[in-house]
Amino acid sequence: MSIEQIMRTSAVIPVLVIDDAATARPLAEALVAGGLKVLEVTLRTPAALDAIREMKKVPGAIVGAGTVVNPEQFAAAMDAGAEFIVSPGLTERLAQPIIASGVPFLPGIANAADIMLGLDLGLAHFKFFPAEANGGLKALKALAAPFYQCRFCPTGGITEASAPEWLGFVPVLCVGGSWVTPKGASMAEVEALARAASELRA
Ligand SMILES: O=C(O)C(=O)C[C@H](O)[C@H](O)COP(=O)(O)O
């Protein structure tokens, strides 16, 4: 799968922070049952790599690693079976081994210089991060105009209420967000939130 195909799979990529790998598989089952197949497990917790391994057992799930900020984390994510890589920003040191591997890569950008570095590296698909704090849809529209060939996954501060407006902007293929998995939610609640999120694309 290409990063574009992954971005077009579901309207929302749930950004997951998993503290206990034992919860990972039921969580992935609930998200996939609700229609969200693309799952981003952030490497922010010690359980994240085992969570990726567990989630990959769920039929239909496309499991990637998020918060990947250096080549060492990229290698660990590959070892765990991650199918795509998301990072909050873009450096050559991180991008080079990922691009060389051919694994779908969604690096974060926040300004024109970041996008130009990505274009130099042959990339055209970016996470716009942090989306709301960095000026919201207005800022992305201004940035996307000169970089008409680029496609985006805004992430950071997006909610079920604000997602449709972002998704209505053509260069936005999907949005990322953590609202689908609120702390303490039951798996039935997560499935319902996932279903609502999966139906957001007009
Ligand atoms: O961990 C990363 O790599 C990040 O880039 C940060 C996450 O994407 C955002 O924290 C999700 O944003 P919220 O939906 O506002 O919770």
mmCIF file of N, CA and C in Angstrom, residues 16 18-31 39 41 47-56 58 187:
data_model
loop_
_atom_site.group_PDB
_atom_site.id
_atom_site.type_symbol
_atom_site.label_atom_id
_atom_site.label_comp_id
_atom_site.label_asym_id
_atom_site.label_seq_id
_atom_site.Cartn_x
_atom_site.Cartn_y
_atom_site.Cartn_z
ATOM 1 N N LEU A 16 -3.176 6.667 18.842
ATOM 2 C CA LEU A 16 -3.369 5.844 20.035
ATOM 3 C C LEU A 16 -2.162 5.907 20.964
ATOM 4 N N ILE A 18 -0.983 3.833 24.096
ATOM 5 C CA ILE A 18 -1.372 2.592 24.766
ATOM 6 C C ILE A 18 -0.437 2.292 25.930
ATOM 7 N N ASP A 19 -1.023 2.212 27.113
ATOM 8 C CA ASP A 19 -0.226 1.992 28.328
ATOM 9 C C ASP A 19 -0.040 0.514 28.636
ATOM 10 N N ASP A 20 -0.986 -0.314 28.172
ATOM 11 C CA ASP A 20 -0.943 -1.735 28.510
ATOM 12 C C ASP A 20 -1.222 -2.529 27.235
ATOM 13 N N ALA A 21 -0.216 -3.284 26.787
ATOM 14 C CA ALA A 21 -0.356 -4.014 25.517
ATOM 15 C C ALA A 21 -1.518 -4.999 25.550
ATOM 16 N N ALA A 22 -1.941 -5.405 26.738
ATOM 17 C CA ALA A 22 -3.056 -6.353 26.838
ATOM 18 C C ALA A 22 -4.372 -5.725 26.365
ATOM 19 N N THR A 23 -4.440 -4.402 26.363
ATOM 20 C CA THR A 23 -5.667 -3.731 25.914
ATOM 21 C C THR A 23 -5.649 -3.488 24.393
ATOM 22 N N ALA A 24 -4.507 -3.752 23.763
ATOM 23 C CA ALA A 24 -4.331 -3.320 22.366
ATOM 24 C C ALA A 24 -5.235 -4.075 21.398
ATOM 25 N N ARG A 25 -5.295 -5.382 21.571
ATOM 26 C CA ARG A 25 -6.054 -6.167 20.594
ATOM 27 C C ARG A 25 -7.552 -5.861 20.645
ATOM 28 N N PRO A 26 -8.187 -5.864 21.843
ATOM 29 C CA PRO A 26 -9.609 -5.485 21.879
ATOM 30 C C PRO A 26 -9.867 -4.068 21.366
ATOM 31 N N LEU A 27 -8.910 -3.180 21.627
ATOM 32 C CA LEU A 27 -9.064 -1.800 21.140
ATOM 33 C C LEU A 27 -9.056 -1.789 19.605
ATOM 34 N N ALA A 28 -8.111 -2.505 19.017
ATOM 35 C CA ALA A 28 -8.046 -2.560 17.547
ATOM 36 C C ALA A 28 -9.308 -3.212 16.984
ATOM 37 N N GLU A 29 -9.801 -4.241 17.662
ATOM 38 C CA GLU A 29 -11.024 -4.907 17.184
ATOM 39 C C GLU A 29 -12.197 -3.928 17.180
ATOM 40 N N ALA A 30 -12.300 -3.117 18.246
ATOM 41 C CA ALA A 30 -13.403 -2.149 18.330
ATOM 42 C C ALA A 30 -13.277 -1.089 17.241
ATOM 43 N N LEU A 31 -12.055 -0.605 17.013
ATOM 44 C CA LEU A 31 -11.849 0.438 15.999
ATOM 45 C C LEU A 31 -12.151 -0.099 14.597
ATOM 46 N N LEU A 39 -4.561 2.365 11.973
ATOM 47 C CA LEU A 39 -4.342 2.640 13.390
ATOM 48 C C LEU A 39 -2.908 3.117 13.609
ATOM 49 N N VAL A 41 -0.183 3.796 16.306
ATOM 50 C CA VAL A 41 0.230 3.564 17.694
ATOM 51 C C VAL A 41 1.442 4.436 17.975
ATOM 52 N N ALA A 47 4.798 0.287 26.221
ATOM 53 C CA ALA A 47 3.960 -0.802 25.701
ATOM 54 C C ALA A 47 3.724 -0.702 24.193
ATOM 55 N N ALA A 48 4.159 0.393 23.564
ATOM 56 C CA ALA A 48 3.739 0.670 22.185
ATOM 57 C C ALA A 48 4.151 -0.426 21.195
ATOM 58 N N LEU A 49 5.385 -0.896 21.285
ATOM 59 C CA LEU A 49 5.848 -1.878 20.284
ATOM 60 C C LEU A 49 5.099 -3.194 20.434
ATOM 61 N N ASP A 50 4.858 -3.622 21.681
ATOM 62 C CA ASP A 50 4.056 -4.840 21.877
ATOM 63 C C ASP A 50 2.611 -4.604 21.446
ATOM 64 N N ALA A 51 2.120 -3.395 21.619
ATOM 65 C CA ALA A 51 0.753 -3.071 21.177
ATOM 66 C C ALA A 51 0.634 -3.220 19.661
ATOM 67 N N ILE A 52 1.657 -2.782 18.931
ATOM 68 C CA ILE A 52 1.652 -2.951 17.471
ATOM 69 C C ILE A 52 1.585 -4.439 17.128
ATOM 70 N N ARG A 53 2.389 -5.230 17.806
ATOM 71 C CA ARG A 53 2.388 -6.690 17.544
ATOM 72 C C ARG A 53 0.992 -7.275 17.794
ATOM 73 N N GLU A 54 0.348 -6.862 18.866
ATOM 74 C CA GLU A 54 -0.990 -7.383 19.203
ATOM 75 C C GLU A 54 -2.032 -6.930 18.188
ATOM 76 N N MET A 55 -1.971 -5.661 17.810
ATOM 77 C CA MET A 55 -2.984 -5.108 16.896
ATOM 78 C C MET A 55 -2.891 -5.727 15.514
ATOM 79 N N LYS A 56 -1.670 -6.136 15.144
ATOM 80 C CA LYS A 56 -1.505 -6.752 13.819
ATOM 81 C C LYS A 56 -2.220 -8.098 13.700
ATOM 82 N N VAL A 58 -5.262 -8.490 14.373
ATOM 83 C CA VAL A 58 -6.681 -8.219 14.101
ATOM 84 C C VAL A 58 -6.906 -8.128 12.592
ATOM 85 N N MET A 187 -15.104 -0.545 25.231
ATOM 86 C CA MET A 187 -14.880 -0.908 23.829
ATOM 87 C C MET A 187 -16.137 -0.634 22.991
#
